[in-house]
XYZ file of C-alpha atoms in Angstrom:
769
model
C -14.208 12.193 71.342
C -11.986 9.283 70.371
C -9.234 11.217 68.588
C -7.780 14.622 67.807
C -6.528 15.483 64.334
C -4.621 18.429 62.849
C -3.005 19.116 59.495
C 0.321 20.732 58.563
C 0.722 22.365 55.155
C 3.789 24.545 54.624
C 4.570 25.436 51.010
C 7.799 26.998 49.876
C 7.881 30.648 48.894
C 10.090 29.574 45.971
C 8.888 27.546 42.985
C 8.472 24.029 44.349
C 9.060 20.888 42.287
C 5.885 19.258 43.565
C 2.132 19.796 43.647
C 0.638 18.987 47.033
C -2.659 19.041 48.919
C -4.082 17.871 52.264
C -7.764 17.040 52.636
C -9.564 16.211 55.900
C -13.279 15.581 55.442
C -15.814 17.389 57.605
C -18.863 15.083 57.597
C -21.905 15.731 59.733
C -21.996 14.240 63.229
C -24.167 11.255 62.234
C -21.906 10.162 59.382
C -18.773 10.626 61.472
C -20.337 8.465 64.194
C -21.090 5.738 61.606
C -18.001 5.698 59.366
C -15.434 8.078 60.893
C -13.412 10.777 59.136
C -11.666 10.518 55.754
C -8.245 12.096 55.121
C -5.929 12.365 52.096
C -2.294 13.514 51.871
C -1.130 13.839 48.262
C 2.085 15.039 46.646
C 2.919 14.620 42.947
C 6.348 15.450 41.636
C 6.258 17.754 38.598
C 7.302 16.576 35.166
C 8.595 18.542 32.193
C 5.392 18.778 30.146
C 2.660 20.782 31.899
C 3.954 19.588 35.279
C 1.926 21.525 37.830
C -1.462 21.581 36.120
C -1.627 17.811 35.479
C -0.679 17.004 39.075
C -3.251 19.420 40.437
C -5.968 17.966 38.186
C -5.198 14.439 39.431
C -5.185 15.486 43.104
C -8.463 17.415 42.832
C -10.105 14.510 41.025
C -8.903 12.015 43.655
C -10.196 14.139 46.544
C -13.622 14.699 44.990
C -14.007 11.116 43.787
C -12.912 9.364 46.997
C -14.908 11.740 49.211
C -18.065 11.091 47.173
C -17.513 7.335 46.823
C -17.025 6.983 50.589
C -19.655 9.252 52.135
C -22.249 8.659 49.385
C -21.760 4.899 49.502
C -25.012 2.941 49.628
C -23.544 0.636 52.278
C -23.649 3.450 54.852
C -27.444 3.060 54.966
C -27.004 -0.627 55.906
C -24.335 0.127 58.507
C -26.847 0.692 61.335
C -28.730 -2.528 60.591
C -25.859 -4.932 59.831
C -23.333 -5.037 62.654
C -20.897 -7.132 60.589
C -20.552 -4.309 58.059
C -17.496 -2.375 59.203
C -16.151 1.033 58.080
C -13.094 -0.685 56.549
C -15.387 -2.631 54.203
C -16.994 0.602 52.997
C -13.540 2.192 52.689
C -12.223 -0.677 50.549
C -15.309 -0.457 48.350
C -14.781 3.309 47.900
C -11.104 2.735 47.006
C -12.114 0.225 44.324
C -14.544 2.690 42.743
C -11.955 5.459 42.906
C -9.355 3.285 41.136
C -11.840 2.647 38.327
C -12.814 6.327 38.102
C -9.154 7.404 38.047
C -8.333 5.076 35.154
C -11.200 6.505 33.120
C -10.208 10.047 34.063
C -6.571 9.599 32.954
C -7.701 8.168 29.644
C -10.305 10.873 28.975
C -7.926 13.711 29.931
C -4.998 12.026 28.118
C -2.728 12.500 31.106
C 0.473 10.488 31.302
C 2.396 10.583 34.537
C 5.202 8.514 36.020
C 3.761 6.270 38.801
C 6.930 6.823 40.819
C 6.167 10.548 40.971
C 2.946 10.041 42.934
C 3.085 9.971 46.744
C -0.466 9.580 48.025
C -1.926 8.398 51.325
C -5.665 7.952 51.874
C -7.264 6.654 55.032
C -10.040 6.825 57.598
C -9.948 7.214 61.355
C -12.878 5.578 63.157
C -12.771 5.732 66.965
C -9.331 4.283 67.737
C -9.184 2.278 64.494
C -7.039 3.399 61.574
C -7.300 2.092 58.003
C -5.143 3.561 55.264
C -3.620 2.846 51.870
C -0.316 4.294 50.722
C 1.575 4.677 47.466
C 4.990 6.251 46.999
C 7.375 7.771 49.531
C 4.959 9.120 52.137
C 5.721 8.171 55.749
C 3.316 6.569 58.222
C 4.937 7.079 61.645
C 3.516 5.419 64.750
C 4.535 6.878 68.135
C 3.660 4.760 71.159
C 4.667 4.461 74.832
C 6.886 1.742 76.205
C 5.500 0.287 79.448
C 7.627 1.387 82.457
C 7.433 0.272 86.072
C 7.003 2.937 88.706
C 9.761 3.256 91.283
C 8.911 2.176 94.848
C 10.581 1.979 98.238
C 8.970 0.000 101.003
C 5.286 0.854 101.236
C 5.816 4.325 99.717
C 4.479 5.026 96.243
C 6.174 7.392 93.859
C 4.533 8.540 90.594
C 6.746 8.079 87.509
C 8.124 11.315 86.115
C 7.691 12.475 82.532
C 11.278 11.438 81.756
C 10.376 7.844 82.601
C 7.561 7.796 80.006
C 9.606 6.819 76.952
C 8.136 6.804 73.446
C 9.183 4.776 70.430
C 8.657 5.774 66.796
C 8.378 3.422 63.837
C 7.523 3.805 60.138
C 4.646 1.429 59.318
C 4.798 2.171 55.580
C 8.523 1.266 55.493
C 7.882 -2.029 57.273
C 5.359 -2.957 54.612
C 7.811 -2.098 51.815
C 10.589 -4.159 53.405
C 8.119 -7.038 53.744
C 8.231 -7.367 49.957
C 5.264 -5.334 48.731
C 5.809 -3.557 45.418
C 4.655 -0.002 44.819
C 1.300 0.194 43.060
C 0.676 1.395 39.507
C -0.916 4.845 39.293
C -3.922 3.324 37.504
C -4.340 0.832 40.370
C -3.961 2.991 43.442
C -4.700 1.787 46.948
C -4.689 -1.959 46.230
C -3.532 -2.751 49.766
C -5.125 -1.406 52.942
C -3.248 -1.342 56.260
C -5.545 -1.641 59.293
C -4.999 -1.544 63.027
C -5.663 0.219 66.293
C -3.689 3.177 67.624
C -2.390 2.268 71.112
C -3.888 4.218 74.053
C -2.096 7.548 74.339
C -0.403 6.849 70.987
C 0.061 9.099 67.974
C 0.132 8.622 64.207
C 1.896 10.992 61.822
C 1.361 10.834 58.074
C 3.977 12.958 56.324
C 5.620 13.505 52.988
C 9.239 12.464 52.516
C 10.660 15.932 53.285
C 9.260 16.357 56.811
C 11.224 13.528 58.572
C 14.366 14.562 56.660
C 14.375 18.063 58.190
C 13.107 17.034 61.632
C 14.596 14.021 63.382
C 12.466 11.310 64.944
C 13.457 12.562 68.388
C 12.352 16.130 67.592
C 9.036 14.941 66.177
C 8.435 12.707 69.199
C 9.198 15.483 71.704
C 6.948 18.025 69.952
C 4.015 15.694 69.234
C 3.943 14.018 72.669
C 4.332 17.281 74.596
C 1.749 19.442 72.795
C -1.780 18.779 71.513
C -1.979 18.173 67.719
C -2.907 21.786 66.890
C -0.103 23.152 69.080
C 2.355 20.616 67.653
C 1.518 21.800 64.117
C 2.247 25.431 65.056
C 5.535 24.476 66.743
C 6.644 22.478 63.679
C 5.751 25.454 61.450
C 7.814 27.811 63.636
C 10.763 25.432 63.326
C 10.505 24.845 59.569
C 9.606 28.357 58.446
C 13.236 29.438 58.943
C 14.451 26.837 56.433
C 15.076 28.315 52.980
C 14.129 25.153 51.093
C 12.559 24.492 47.691
C 10.316 21.809 49.167
C 6.884 21.634 50.759
C 6.169 20.075 54.140
C 2.962 18.097 54.614
C 1.696 16.235 57.644
C -1.395 14.919 59.426
C -1.130 14.363 63.195
C -3.636 12.043 64.887
C -3.753 11.521 68.651
C -5.695 8.599 70.119
C -7.691 9.773 73.137
C -9.695 6.531 73.339
C -8.846 4.296 76.314
C -6.730 6.846 78.168
C -6.851 6.352 81.934
C -6.468 9.026 84.563
C -3.206 8.661 86.527
C -3.589 6.621 89.728
C -3.701 8.776 92.855
C -1.459 7.759 95.752
C -3.119 8.107 99.125
C 0.112 7.529 101.089
C 2.395 10.294 99.956
C 5.654 10.779 101.798
C 7.471 14.079 101.925
C 10.044 12.810 99.444
C 7.414 11.675 96.942
C 5.568 14.982 97.199
C 8.780 16.904 96.628
C 9.654 14.709 93.626
C 6.186 15.259 92.152
C 6.607 19.033 92.390
C 10.060 18.825 90.818
C 8.671 16.684 87.993
C 5.914 19.214 87.318
C 8.479 22.032 87.261
C 10.664 20.045 84.857
C 7.653 19.437 82.594
C 6.785 23.134 82.620
C 10.372 24.095 81.713
C 10.518 21.512 78.886
C 7.207 22.669 77.393
C 8.235 26.330 77.654
C 11.526 25.536 75.938
C 9.717 23.814 73.038
C 7.250 26.686 72.610
C 9.939 29.447 72.737
C 11.017 30.455 69.176
C 14.728 30.639 68.495
C 16.366 34.033 68.807
C 14.205 35.186 71.757
C 16.120 36.182 74.925
C 15.214 33.947 77.858
C 14.776 36.538 80.618
C 13.796 33.895 83.150
C 17.129 32.135 82.640
C 19.074 35.361 83.265
C 16.900 36.254 86.271
C 17.657 32.807 87.738
C 21.372 33.286 86.943
C 21.733 36.614 88.794
C 20.674 35.334 92.258
C 22.980 32.325 91.815
C 25.884 34.633 90.956
C 25.039 36.865 93.897
C 24.910 33.850 96.207
C 28.297 32.702 94.917
C 29.940 36.055 95.667
C 28.395 36.314 99.114
C 29.566 32.793 99.924
C 33.127 33.723 98.977
C 33.074 36.930 100.962
C 31.504 35.431 104.065
C 33.906 35.162 107.042
C 33.998 32.386 109.589
C 31.544 32.910 112.465
C 33.080 33.550 115.892
C 31.246 32.031 118.910
C 31.156 34.151 122.134
C 30.211 32.598 125.486
C 27.973 34.799 127.553
C 26.049 33.517 130.592
C 26.064 29.906 129.358
C 24.456 30.936 126.046
C 26.096 30.951 122.609
C 25.557 33.968 120.321
C 26.976 33.964 116.766
C 28.320 37.257 115.501
C 28.547 37.437 111.671
C 30.686 39.843 109.726
C 29.395 41.439 106.583
C 30.397 39.659 103.373
C 31.850 41.175 100.214
C 28.374 41.660 98.709
C 25.992 41.462 101.605
C 22.300 42.187 101.180
C 22.648 45.501 103.029
C 25.504 46.693 100.821
C 23.681 45.554 97.656
C 20.523 47.390 98.750
C 22.554 50.532 99.586
C 24.087 50.523 96.089
C 20.648 50.268 94.495
C 19.351 53.095 96.694
C 22.250 55.329 95.611
C 21.621 54.580 91.912
C 17.918 55.353 92.222
C 18.710 58.537 94.153
C 21.001 59.786 91.357
C 18.331 59.015 88.695
C 15.586 60.703 90.742
C 17.687 63.834 91.381
C 18.577 64.087 87.681
C 14.920 63.721 86.729
C 13.880 66.444 89.220
C 16.613 68.714 87.923
C 15.354 68.315 84.347
C 11.790 69.081 85.432
C 12.913 72.258 87.213
C 15.041 73.231 84.248
C 12.242 72.694 81.704
C 9.668 74.459 83.892
C 11.635 77.720 83.752
C 11.952 79.474 80.372
C 14.740 81.713 81.691
C 16.818 78.717 82.738
C 16.239 77.027 79.380
C 17.346 80.168 77.528
C 20.414 80.580 79.697
C 21.391 76.930 79.310
C 20.933 77.144 75.515
C 23.115 80.248 75.378
C 25.722 78.530 77.543
C 25.762 75.484 75.240
C 26.042 77.732 72.136
C 28.882 79.656 73.780
C 30.738 76.438 74.650
C 30.209 75.111 71.125
C 31.584 78.360 69.632
C 34.606 78.274 71.928
C 35.274 74.646 71.016
C 35.008 75.437 67.281
C 37.377 78.399 67.615
C 39.830 76.309 69.624
C 39.745 73.567 66.991
C 40.255 76.115 64.194
C 43.276 77.601 66.002
C 44.670 74.120 66.709
C 44.227 73.052 63.075
C 45.812 76.297 61.815
C 48.932 75.761 63.922
C 49.433 72.196 62.608
C 52.238 71.509 60.148
C 51.245 71.054 56.529
C 51.971 67.295 56.534
C 49.758 66.719 59.568
C 47.000 68.812 58.032
C 47.109 66.694 54.877
C 47.170 63.479 56.907
C 44.184 64.626 58.988
C 42.219 65.595 55.873
C 43.037 62.277 54.187
C 41.987 60.393 57.364
C 38.675 62.293 57.546
C 38.048 61.613 53.833
C 38.769 57.887 54.335
C 36.350 57.756 57.270
C 33.651 59.460 55.187
C 34.280 57.078 52.258
C 34.119 54.091 54.612
C 30.799 55.288 56.050
C 29.477 55.891 52.540
C 30.571 52.438 51.337
C 28.983 50.780 54.369
C 25.736 52.648 53.734
C 25.744 51.749 50.016
C 26.524 48.100 50.763
C 23.723 47.979 53.289
C 21.294 49.520 50.802
C 22.457 47.125 48.078
C 22.002 44.090 50.331
C 18.584 45.319 51.433
C 17.579 45.864 47.801
C 18.748 42.362 46.850
C 16.830 40.888 49.780
C 13.688 42.840 48.821
C 14.021 41.651 45.203
C 14.328 38.069 46.418
C 11.223 38.455 48.585
C 9.417 40.123 45.659
C 10.317 37.306 43.243
C 9.295 34.654 45.779
C 5.959 36.339 46.515
C 5.260 36.833 42.791
C 5.927 33.186 41.981
C 3.879 31.947 44.949
C 0.868 34.161 44.179
C 0.902 33.163 40.488
C 1.063 29.466 41.396
C -1.748 29.699 43.926
C -3.967 31.693 41.569
C -3.437 28.973 38.943
C -4.449 26.391 41.561
C -7.605 28.419 42.255
C -8.489 28.326 38.544
C -8.020 24.551 38.491
C -10.096 24.072 41.650
C -12.917 26.174 40.189
C -12.733 24.186 36.949
C -13.382 20.965 38.871
C -15.927 22.678 41.198
C -13.802 22.177 44.316
C -15.049 25.391 45.927
C -13.797 24.547 49.424
C -10.206 24.233 48.219
C -10.590 27.376 46.112
C -11.819 29.378 49.134
C -8.866 28.252 51.264
C -6.413 29.184 48.507
C -8.183 32.509 48.052
C -7.617 33.355 51.732
C -3.908 32.498 51.358
C -3.562 34.677 48.241
C -5.349 37.570 49.953
C -2.888 37.358 52.856
C 0.112 37.192 50.475
C -1.074 40.243 48.511
C -1.155 42.317 51.722
C 2.590 41.550 52.097
C 3.388 42.504 48.474
C 5.756 45.526 48.162
C 4.594 48.629 46.259
C 7.743 50.731 46.043
C 8.459 50.821 42.277
C 6.078 51.359 39.359
C 6.612 47.754 38.262
C 5.657 46.479 41.704
C 2.570 48.696 41.783
C 1.450 47.391 38.375
C 2.011 43.786 39.451
C 0.115 44.452 42.685
C -2.840 45.864 40.739
C -2.822 42.828 38.401
C -2.858 40.402 41.348
C -5.567 42.406 43.119
C -7.796 42.531 40.023
C -7.419 38.799 39.439
C -8.152 38.157 43.129
C -11.375 40.155 42.836
C -12.377 38.282 39.671
C -11.783 34.904 41.319
C -13.579 36.056 44.473
C -16.579 37.125 42.384
C -16.557 33.750 40.600
C -16.601 31.882 43.918
C -19.294 34.206 45.265
C -21.260 33.789 41.989
C -21.434 37.515 41.353
C -22.908 38.694 38.045
C -21.602 42.183 37.367
C -24.233 44.324 35.685
C -22.734 46.081 32.675
C -23.699 49.543 31.397
C -27.241 50.222 32.621
C -29.945 50.267 29.967
C -32.259 53.152 30.882
C -35.887 52.583 29.881
C -37.475 55.729 31.290
C -37.021 58.593 33.731
C -40.220 59.641 35.534
C -38.647 63.048 36.224
C -39.170 63.808 32.518
C -42.897 63.389 33.097
C -43.017 65.185 36.457
C -40.062 67.243 37.644
C -41.035 66.601 41.264
C -41.446 62.856 40.819
C -40.170 60.642 43.663
C -41.359 57.072 42.904
C -41.039 54.618 45.829
C -41.789 51.193 44.362
C -42.391 49.032 41.281
C -44.800 46.276 40.258
C -44.831 44.460 36.882
C -48.156 43.388 35.281
C -48.749 42.389 31.635
C -45.703 44.126 30.133
C -46.439 47.332 32.062
C -44.471 48.618 35.045
C -46.399 50.637 37.653
C -44.550 52.985 40.033
C -46.207 54.473 43.126
C -45.309 58.044 44.158
C -46.668 58.861 47.640
C -45.377 62.439 47.633
C -47.038 63.382 44.350
C -50.067 61.134 45.086
C -49.658 59.633 41.628
C -49.093 56.275 39.986
C -46.873 56.190 36.879
C -47.087 53.514 34.201
C -44.270 52.441 31.843
C -45.097 50.388 28.745
C -41.904 48.404 28.079
C -42.952 47.704 24.483
C -42.317 51.345 23.488
C -40.941 52.859 26.765
C -43.815 55.351 26.929
C -44.753 56.727 30.356
C -48.018 58.170 31.654
C -49.364 59.358 35.023
C -52.508 58.153 36.790
C -53.942 60.415 39.476
C -57.318 60.898 41.125
C -57.542 64.110 43.093
C -60.918 63.014 44.455
C -59.351 60.265 46.522
C -57.647 60.815 49.885
C -54.129 59.442 49.307
C -51.595 59.627 52.141
C -49.309 56.839 50.951
C -48.814 54.399 48.094
C -46.726 51.677 49.738
C -46.296 47.895 49.444
C -47.915 47.319 45.996
C -49.453 43.869 45.427
C -51.720 42.454 42.720
C -54.582 39.927 42.718
C -55.434 37.368 40.046
C -57.556 40.006 38.201
C -54.482 42.278 37.920
C -55.882 44.828 40.358
C -53.136 46.612 42.317
C -53.497 47.369 46.042
C -51.453 49.993 47.919
C -51.261 50.497 51.703
C -52.620 53.977 52.477
C -52.111 54.221 56.255
C -55.819 54.123 57.273
C -57.115 52.455 54.115
C -56.196 50.561 50.947
C -55.915 52.256 47.539
C -57.094 50.002 44.715
C -56.106 50.524 41.047
C -58.034 48.648 38.359
C -55.405 48.388 35.633
C -57.936 47.816 32.833
C -60.041 50.924 33.480
C -57.344 52.853 35.384
C -59.946 53.677 38.004
C -58.731 54.402 41.570
C -60.914 53.582 44.588
C -60.354 53.743 48.355
C -61.164 50.627 50.394
C -61.907 51.346 54.038
C -60.404 49.073 56.700
C -60.065 48.925 60.467
C -56.295 49.216 61.146
C -56.563 50.652 64.673
C -54.798 47.747 66.375
C -52.219 47.065 63.670
C -50.933 50.337 62.311
C -47.288 49.221 62.237
C -47.733 47.388 58.934
C -44.526 46.033 57.415
C -46.130 44.771 54.188
C -49.347 43.624 52.507
C -49.869 40.849 49.942
C -52.896 39.623 47.987
C -53.465 35.890 47.579
C -56.459 33.759 46.633
C -58.960 36.626 46.784
C -57.836 37.855 50.219
C -55.469 40.476 51.533
C -52.813 39.644 54.164
C -51.179 42.277 56.386
C -47.891 41.804 58.282
C -48.082 43.657 61.620
C -44.824 44.407 63.481
C -46.483 45.724 66.645
C -48.546 42.613 67.369
C -46.151 40.132 65.638
C -49.119 38.733 63.723
C -50.340 38.242 60.162
C -53.952 39.375 59.641
C -56.172 38.119 56.829
C -58.972 40.268 55.309
C -61.761 39.582 52.846
C -61.797 42.008 49.915
C -65.261 43.531 49.366
C -66.251 46.167 46.828
C -65.480 49.218 48.946
C -63.857 47.824 52.087
C -61.816 45.108 53.791
C -63.835 42.934 56.156
C -63.552 39.920 58.458
C -60.070 40.532 59.915
C -58.634 37.292 61.342
C -55.309 36.457 63.001
C -53.691 33.919 60.655
C -50.780 32.714 62.827
C -51.479 29.897 65.310
C -48.235 30.318 67.259
C -46.097 33.029 68.800
C -43.686 34.909 66.575
C -41.384 37.925 66.722
C -41.856 40.337 63.809
C -40.427 43.448 65.496
C -37.626 43.568 62.891
C -39.660 42.223 59.929
C -39.054 43.935 56.575
C -41.247 42.238 53.952
C -43.742 39.456 53.302
C -44.519 37.356 50.210
C -46.927 34.489 49.480
C -46.842 31.548 47.080
C -49.098 29.207 49.087
C -46.672 29.440 51.993
C -46.055 32.806 53.625
C -42.442 34.079 53.779
C -41.376 36.791 56.233
C -38.033 38.567 55.673
C -36.217 40.049 58.692
C -33.673 42.863 58.616
C -30.808 40.490 59.565
C -31.282 38.444 56.382
C -33.247 35.596 58.006
C -36.203 34.295 55.966
C -39.046 32.607 57.896
C -41.536 30.254 56.220
C -45.080 29.539 57.462
C -47.752 27.129 56.248
C -51.302 26.908 57.612
C -50.404 29.287 60.416
C -47.348 27.386 61.666
C -43.621 27.782 61.148
C -41.758 25.419 58.800
C -38.134 24.302 58.719
C -36.420 26.564 56.223
C -32.991 28.148 55.881
C -31.368 30.169 53.125
C -28.017 28.995 51.786
C -24.844 30.883 52.684
C -24.043 34.033 50.720
C -20.745 35.937 50.694
C -20.855 38.627 51.867
C -23.749 37.838 54.203
C -27.095 39.610 53.939
C -26.970 42.368 56.539
C -29.732 44.829 55.608
C -32.196 43.393 53.037
C -34.946 45.739 51.848
C -37.319 43.832 49.536
C -38.567 40.252 49.002
C -40.396 38.853 45.963
C -41.950 35.353 45.978
C -45.112 34.352 44.120
C -46.837 31.253 42.710
C -45.965 32.421 39.164
C -42.216 32.751 39.917
C -39.772 29.829 40.249
C -37.233 31.645 42.412
C -36.871 33.711 45.601
C -35.530 37.252 45.097
C -34.065 39.440 47.887
C -32.925 43.020 47.289
C -30.202 44.581 49.466
C -30.167 48.263 48.448
C -27.289 49.196 50.787
C -24.926 46.816 48.968
C -26.462 47.484 45.519
C -27.217 43.830 44.843
C -30.071 41.395 44.138
C -29.623 37.859 45.532
C -31.406 34.871 43.956
C -32.295 31.540 45.621
C -34.367 28.583 44.505
C -37.539 27.690 46.403
C -35.552 25.190 48.547
C -33.314 28.025 49.776
C -30.229 27.085 47.717
C -28.145 30.118 46.774
C -27.836 30.546 42.991
C -26.377 33.939 42.097
C -26.229 37.639 42.936
C -26.466 40.652 40.604
C -24.384 43.674 41.576
C -23.560 47.081 40.138
C -21.725 50.101 41.527
C -23.577 52.297 39.001
C -26.693 52.455 41.167
C -26.999 55.728 43.081
C -30.244 55.276 45.046
C -31.554 51.734 44.485
C -35.174 51.580 45.699
C -37.023 48.589 44.242
C -37.097 45.943 41.513
C -39.498 43.789 39.489
C -39.035 40.454 37.681
C -40.333 39.124 34.358
C -39.315 35.446 34.394
C -41.167 34.677 31.133
C -38.956 37.063 29.148
C -35.977 36.622 31.512
C -35.801 40.303 32.472
C -35.150 42.160 35.722
C -36.115 45.826 36.203
C -34.591 48.168 38.799
C -35.850 51.502 40.140
C -32.875 53.792 40.842
C -33.826 57.324 41.968
C -36.445 58.299 39.342
C -35.246 56.008 36.514
C -36.095 52.433 35.505
C -33.344 50.166 34.131
C -33.660 46.712 32.568
C -31.117 43.843 32.424
C -31.012 40.302 31.003
C -31.342 37.675 33.758
C -28.531 35.066 33.791
C -29.648 32.675 36.551
C -32.020 30.793 34.232
C -28.983 29.322 32.473
């Protein structure tokens, strides 16, 4: 890794006068290896007419346009073949296209904005190379080390301490302005590109104008050079969050890790050098700890270090001069105890602990005896009564003037306490109102930004803002009725925006087509299948098949008591519209034209744990969990014959749920994973991300006649739709379902049918639009 990068975005809780955004691209590893990482720091000062919305529209357009023009540039393909083609050339080309696109965008949207109000920095970091363009007041701060010579004495080597590693900070953008360059027009952004290499162990900080005004260059240097970029961002946030300012703070910190050398090891280390090295490490630890400690926290280590020093000072003062005594040509030194000797100090501590322990034991003994507790309570009540009587007698014997003075004094004390309590409550209420107003304004602004991001299909930015709004709503007070109403409004809008991002289609009032319980009071249909405008529902318990004609919503029952039916599961149809049901030891076949039911015998001894069956191209396929295999059968008149293992490789179908065929075979697992097989071998296939994730899917529908992949998740009352490439399109959801069992799709008429308990409901499909 050639560099580390982190972003700082701290918006004011009050209504800010600017619209700001930070974007750091996340390309795949191959593209980052070829052309590096793109970043944008943008801040547009608000005007009087539609200030916030216009600025946000410009920023979102710039991010989307520059990101696409850079990473979708045709020159990237030639980068591997032409060594002379550098990332800066591709970056300059992308900037040129973005300038042209921005001009057209401003004209089409009829946006007029003062060029001096735009502060935008765009750049790329490639290995240790940095290329960026800047307009406005944004800062480009370079922090680098000054070369220092290590101290030496004779042949001894001494490693330089951290204090000797001095850093310098300089504003590159300011140097360019002082060199005579004029600020660019908003319609001609990024006309000049600044290029260079970050020195080894150096840092680059891109920031808006506010950040260096609230933090000095020395503070920034100490924080950035002591901590890694991510830690430096958190430390800066902790410092700035206490500032009650109407400004936003933006920053991008880049550390160059390319070309760093390990410190040279000294093989001849003297005692002095070793001691100095340890002291330097201790000093570094103390400095880092001081930077990371938030203000207002008591430094216990400092006080613990202070107490021994104080103790040493007292013992030094109290120590008496030693008196030498000659005895048999040997000198023994007899010391007198000091003012606070260790023995005396230890004796004092022992006495304190003894008092605490005795008190504790006394309380235990007292509490363990009910008689003692009762007697002590009576004694306390007696003493309290005596005290009250004594006070009453004393007050009665006072002269009238002293009584009045005492009453007035007591009243004044009570009034003072009351006033202090009221003032405290008033201040707390004012503070809560200020927090409430700030939160309200911030949530409204961010929800407006979400709407704008969704309008320009910037879903990544919208998701990030949605997380921020969700966190702010959890902090929203709900004490008054007004606050509760505002909270509900924010929460409802949050849910609407979340559903928009998640592409949720809320199913309105359910349109009931039929209830099979009206035909059979004991009906318990398990599944649905749609053929030629008729819906068939299998009922294993009643050993019946119900049919629903959607042209007139009439329902009938099909039953054959002469057949041995133990189950009517996993319905599938062949090209002749015959329906096949899995019947444990056999297959039940329904000819829809004649409504005749027959039983096809089959040998299922070795694969009784069937997860699904599906008919395709005149054959029947069975998904077997136990053997993790797909078996293929030929369909004869009265039986299934010629069972063959279709898979040519090992698989794990222990948690398989469903199977569907459209030429390829798809196997759905209970964790939401969809496997794809062709000619007996697995294919590369992955479903797009869905929020919330599929956790317990229950049914899969894919067929040659359908254009889409449908997955039902009954537990979450939703139907998720993907295209055949696995791209997520939409999800249908309704809380009105009580026991969602199955579904069927009519893509020709754009209808979806759901089986809920014993009823069938139909809805208009929206994903075709």
